[in-house]
Short mmCIF file of C-alpha atoms in Angstrom, two decimals:
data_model
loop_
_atom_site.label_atom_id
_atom_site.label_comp_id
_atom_site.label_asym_id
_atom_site.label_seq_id
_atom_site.Cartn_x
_atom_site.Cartn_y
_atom_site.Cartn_z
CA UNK A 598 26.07 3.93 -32.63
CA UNK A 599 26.36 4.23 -28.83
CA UNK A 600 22.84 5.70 -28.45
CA UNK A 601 21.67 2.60 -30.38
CA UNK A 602 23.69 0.27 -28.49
CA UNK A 603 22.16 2.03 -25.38
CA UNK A 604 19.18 2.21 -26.06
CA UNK A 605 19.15 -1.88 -27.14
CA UNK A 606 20.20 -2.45 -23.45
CA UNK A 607 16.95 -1.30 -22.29
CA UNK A 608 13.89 -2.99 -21.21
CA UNK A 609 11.65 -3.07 -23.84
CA UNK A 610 8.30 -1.03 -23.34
CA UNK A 611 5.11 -2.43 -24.08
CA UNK A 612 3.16 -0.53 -26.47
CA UNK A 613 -0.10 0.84 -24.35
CA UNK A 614 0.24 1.44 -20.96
CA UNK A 615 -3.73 0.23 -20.11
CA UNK A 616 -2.45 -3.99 -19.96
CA UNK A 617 0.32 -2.33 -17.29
CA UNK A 618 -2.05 -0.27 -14.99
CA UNK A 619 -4.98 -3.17 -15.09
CA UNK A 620 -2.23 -5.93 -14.05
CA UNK A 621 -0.62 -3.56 -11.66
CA UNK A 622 -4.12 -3.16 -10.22
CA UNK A 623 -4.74 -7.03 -10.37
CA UNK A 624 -1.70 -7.91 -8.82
CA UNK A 625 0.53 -5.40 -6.77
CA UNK A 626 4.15 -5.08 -8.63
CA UNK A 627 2.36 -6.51 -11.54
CA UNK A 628 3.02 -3.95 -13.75
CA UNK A 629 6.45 -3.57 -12.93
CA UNK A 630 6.58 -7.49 -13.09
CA UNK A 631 5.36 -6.45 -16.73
CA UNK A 632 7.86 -4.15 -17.45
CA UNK A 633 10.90 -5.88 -16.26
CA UNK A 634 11.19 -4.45 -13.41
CA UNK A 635 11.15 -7.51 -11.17
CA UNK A 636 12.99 -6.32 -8.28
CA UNK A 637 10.84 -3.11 -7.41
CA UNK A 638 7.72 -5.14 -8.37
CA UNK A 639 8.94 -7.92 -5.81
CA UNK A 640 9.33 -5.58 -3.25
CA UNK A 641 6.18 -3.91 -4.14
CA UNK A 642 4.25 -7.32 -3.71
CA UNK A 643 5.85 -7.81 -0.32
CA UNK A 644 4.16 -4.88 1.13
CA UNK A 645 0.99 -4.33 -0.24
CA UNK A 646 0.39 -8.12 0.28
CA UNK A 647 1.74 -8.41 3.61
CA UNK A 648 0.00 -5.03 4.58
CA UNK A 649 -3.77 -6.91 2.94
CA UNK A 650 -3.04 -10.02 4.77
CA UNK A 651 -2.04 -8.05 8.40
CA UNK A 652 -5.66 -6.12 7.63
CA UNK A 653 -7.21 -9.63 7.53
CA UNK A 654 -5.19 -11.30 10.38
CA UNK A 655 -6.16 -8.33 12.71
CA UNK A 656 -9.92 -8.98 11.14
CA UNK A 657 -10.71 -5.50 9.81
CA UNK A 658 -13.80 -5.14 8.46
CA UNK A 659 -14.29 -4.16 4.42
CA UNK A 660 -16.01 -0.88 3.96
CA UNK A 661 -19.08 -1.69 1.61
CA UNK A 662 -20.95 1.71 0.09
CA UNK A 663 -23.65 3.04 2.21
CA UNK A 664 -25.56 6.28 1.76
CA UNK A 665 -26.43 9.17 4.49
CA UNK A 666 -24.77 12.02 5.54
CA UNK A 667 -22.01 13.88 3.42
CA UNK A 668 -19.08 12.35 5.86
CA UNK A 669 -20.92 8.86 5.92
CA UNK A 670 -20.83 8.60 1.94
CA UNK A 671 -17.11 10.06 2.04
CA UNK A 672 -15.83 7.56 4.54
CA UNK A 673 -17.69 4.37 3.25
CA UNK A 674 -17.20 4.81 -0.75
CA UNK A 675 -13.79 6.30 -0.31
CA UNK A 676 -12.91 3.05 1.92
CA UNK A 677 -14.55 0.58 -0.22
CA UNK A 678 -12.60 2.36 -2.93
CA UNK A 679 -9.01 1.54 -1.01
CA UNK A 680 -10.20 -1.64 -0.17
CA UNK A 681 -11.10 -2.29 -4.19
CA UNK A 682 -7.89 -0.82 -5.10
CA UNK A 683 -5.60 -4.32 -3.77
CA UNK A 684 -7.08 -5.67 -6.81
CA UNK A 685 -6.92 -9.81 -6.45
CA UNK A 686 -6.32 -9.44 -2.90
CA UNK A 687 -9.88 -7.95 -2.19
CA UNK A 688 -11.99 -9.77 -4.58
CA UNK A 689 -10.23 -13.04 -3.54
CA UNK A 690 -10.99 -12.56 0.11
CA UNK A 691 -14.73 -11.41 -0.42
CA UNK A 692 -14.96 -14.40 -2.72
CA UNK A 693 -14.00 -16.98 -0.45
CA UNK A 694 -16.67 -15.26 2.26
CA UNK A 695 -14.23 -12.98 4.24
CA UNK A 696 -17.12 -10.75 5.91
CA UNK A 697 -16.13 -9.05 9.33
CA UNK A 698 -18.38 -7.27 11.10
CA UNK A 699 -17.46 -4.07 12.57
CA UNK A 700 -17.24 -4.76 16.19
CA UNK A 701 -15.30 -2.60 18.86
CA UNK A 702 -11.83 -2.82 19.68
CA UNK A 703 -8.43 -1.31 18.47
CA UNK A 704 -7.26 -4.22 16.42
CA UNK A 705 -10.33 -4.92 14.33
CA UNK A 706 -10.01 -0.79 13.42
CA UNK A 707 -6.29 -1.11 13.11
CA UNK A 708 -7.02 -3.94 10.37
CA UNK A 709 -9.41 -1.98 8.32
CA UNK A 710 -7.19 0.80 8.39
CA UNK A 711 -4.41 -1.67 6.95
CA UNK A 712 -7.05 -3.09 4.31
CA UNK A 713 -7.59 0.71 2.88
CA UNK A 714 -3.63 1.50 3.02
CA UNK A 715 -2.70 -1.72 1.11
CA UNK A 716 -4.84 -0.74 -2.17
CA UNK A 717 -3.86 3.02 -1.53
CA UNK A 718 -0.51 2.15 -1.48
CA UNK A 719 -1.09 -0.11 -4.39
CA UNK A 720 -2.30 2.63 -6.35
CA UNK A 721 1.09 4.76 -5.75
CA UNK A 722 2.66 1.47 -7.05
CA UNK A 723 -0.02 1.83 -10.32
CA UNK A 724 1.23 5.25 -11.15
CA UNK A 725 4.64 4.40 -10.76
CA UNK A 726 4.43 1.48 -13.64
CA UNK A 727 2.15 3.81 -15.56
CA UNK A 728 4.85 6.76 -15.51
CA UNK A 729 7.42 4.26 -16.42
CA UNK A 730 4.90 2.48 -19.14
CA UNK A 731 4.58 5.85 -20.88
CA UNK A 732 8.62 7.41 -20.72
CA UNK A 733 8.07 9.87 -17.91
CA UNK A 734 10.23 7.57 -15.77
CA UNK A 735 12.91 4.93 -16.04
CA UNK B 1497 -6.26 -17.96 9.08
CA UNK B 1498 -4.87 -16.89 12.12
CA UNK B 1499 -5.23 -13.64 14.49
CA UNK B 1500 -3.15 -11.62 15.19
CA UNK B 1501 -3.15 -9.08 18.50
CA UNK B 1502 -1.21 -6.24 18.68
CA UNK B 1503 -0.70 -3.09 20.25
CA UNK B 1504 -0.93 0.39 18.73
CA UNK B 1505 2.88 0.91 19.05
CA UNK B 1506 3.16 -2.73 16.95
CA UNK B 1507 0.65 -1.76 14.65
CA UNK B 1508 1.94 1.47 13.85
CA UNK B 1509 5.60 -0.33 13.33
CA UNK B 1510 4.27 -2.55 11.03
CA UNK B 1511 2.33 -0.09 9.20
CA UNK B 1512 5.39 2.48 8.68
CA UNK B 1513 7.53 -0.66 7.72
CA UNK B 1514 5.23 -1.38 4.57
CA UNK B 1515 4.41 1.82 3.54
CA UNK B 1516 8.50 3.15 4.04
CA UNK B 1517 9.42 0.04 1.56
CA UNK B 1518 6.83 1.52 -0.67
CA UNK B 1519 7.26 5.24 -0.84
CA UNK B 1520 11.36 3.96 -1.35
CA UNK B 1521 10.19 1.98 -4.18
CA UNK B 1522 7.98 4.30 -6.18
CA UNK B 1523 10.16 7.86 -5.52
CA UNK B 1524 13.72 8.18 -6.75
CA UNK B 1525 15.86 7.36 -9.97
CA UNK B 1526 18.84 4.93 -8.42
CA UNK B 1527 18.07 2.11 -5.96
CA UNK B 1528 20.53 3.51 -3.14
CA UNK B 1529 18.85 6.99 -3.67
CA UNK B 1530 15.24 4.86 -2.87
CA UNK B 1531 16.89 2.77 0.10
CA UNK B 1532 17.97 6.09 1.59
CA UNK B 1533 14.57 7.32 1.18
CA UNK B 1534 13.07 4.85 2.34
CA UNK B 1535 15.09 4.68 5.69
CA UNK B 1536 14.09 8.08 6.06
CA UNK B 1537 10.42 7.58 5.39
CA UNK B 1538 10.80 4.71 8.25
CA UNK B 1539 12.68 6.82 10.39
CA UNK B 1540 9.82 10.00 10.32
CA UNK B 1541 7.48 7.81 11.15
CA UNK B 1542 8.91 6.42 13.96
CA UNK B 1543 9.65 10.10 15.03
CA UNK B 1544 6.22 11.32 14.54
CA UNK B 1545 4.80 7.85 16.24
CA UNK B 1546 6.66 8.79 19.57
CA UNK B 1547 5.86 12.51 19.00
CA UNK B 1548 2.18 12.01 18.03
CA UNK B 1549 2.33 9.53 21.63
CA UNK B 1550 3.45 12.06 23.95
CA UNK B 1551 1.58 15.04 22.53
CA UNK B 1552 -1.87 12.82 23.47
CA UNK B 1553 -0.36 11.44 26.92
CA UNK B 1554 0.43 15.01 27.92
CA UNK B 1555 -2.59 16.64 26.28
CA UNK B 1556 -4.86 13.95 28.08
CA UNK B 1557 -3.75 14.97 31.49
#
């Protein structure tokens, strides 16, 4: 009876954890937002989004593919990768025309920097909701 | 949207702040277990910032 009354008490789980991970992806915290974890997914939001929009303020430029060398191919798709991973955030900014060229200076390089850490950090927040999605965590 | 300038020592604040609020968030079971992590996460980085700074300013001569 306590078990049941226990386990009543908490957040119901969705059934497949593939609509958490995609909105989670879409939308930083939106898979805990999903889950009913609205504090952690707040907080979550916060920094991914505030870390995308410093990237744009600072006007880092978005990595696009480009082929070459071994390091060239590593550094390009693995940025345009962490710049795809902020979800909404990226395609809404190349959709409205954000396109920076990469010029010189320690700001601009600062900002892309900030662009690729905002969708890798969203993707630690996209294994979190997907661990909590399928039991592994609470 | 507006630009923002800042130096390496702000950039590298700003950029520990975010990702210390995120590594809290996604590691730990209780929330005061992730705020203390977090704290800590912050307070590394700050650490290696100042570390990582005086290792180049001696190292560059």
């Amino acid at each position: 009876m306590a078990n049941g009354s226990a386990t009543n008490s908490a957040p119901a789980l969705p059934r497949s954890w593939v609509p958490v991970v995609a909105l989670a992806w879409l939308v930083p915290g939106g898979g805990h937002f999903l889950l009913k974890r609205y504090g952690r997914g707040g907080l979550l939001l916060l920094s991914v989004a505030s870390m995308f929009l410093v990237g744009l303020m600072m006007r880092g430029p978005m990595f696009h593919p480009q082929g070459g060398d071994l390091l060239t191919v590593i550094i390009y798709y693995g940025g345009f990768l962490g710049d795809l991973a902020s979800g909404l955030l990226y395609l809404l900014s190349v959709w409205l025309g954000y396109n920076q060229p990469d010029v010189a200076g320690h700001v601009h390089d600062y900002g892309a920097k900030f662009l690729v850490a905002a969708g890798l950090l969203n993707v630690l927040a996209m294994v979190d909701a997907y661990e909590i999605a399928t039991g592994k965590k609470n | 949207m507006p630009k923002l300038s800042v130096s390496h020592f702000e950039a590298a604040l700003l950029f520990a702040l975010f990702s210390s609020i995120v590594l809290g968030v996604v590691t730990k079971k209780t929330d005061y277990e992730r705020l203390r992590y977090g704290i800590r996460c912050f307070a590394y980085f700050v650490v290696a910032l100042f570390a990582v700074g005086w290792i180049m300013y001696l190292g560059h001569g």
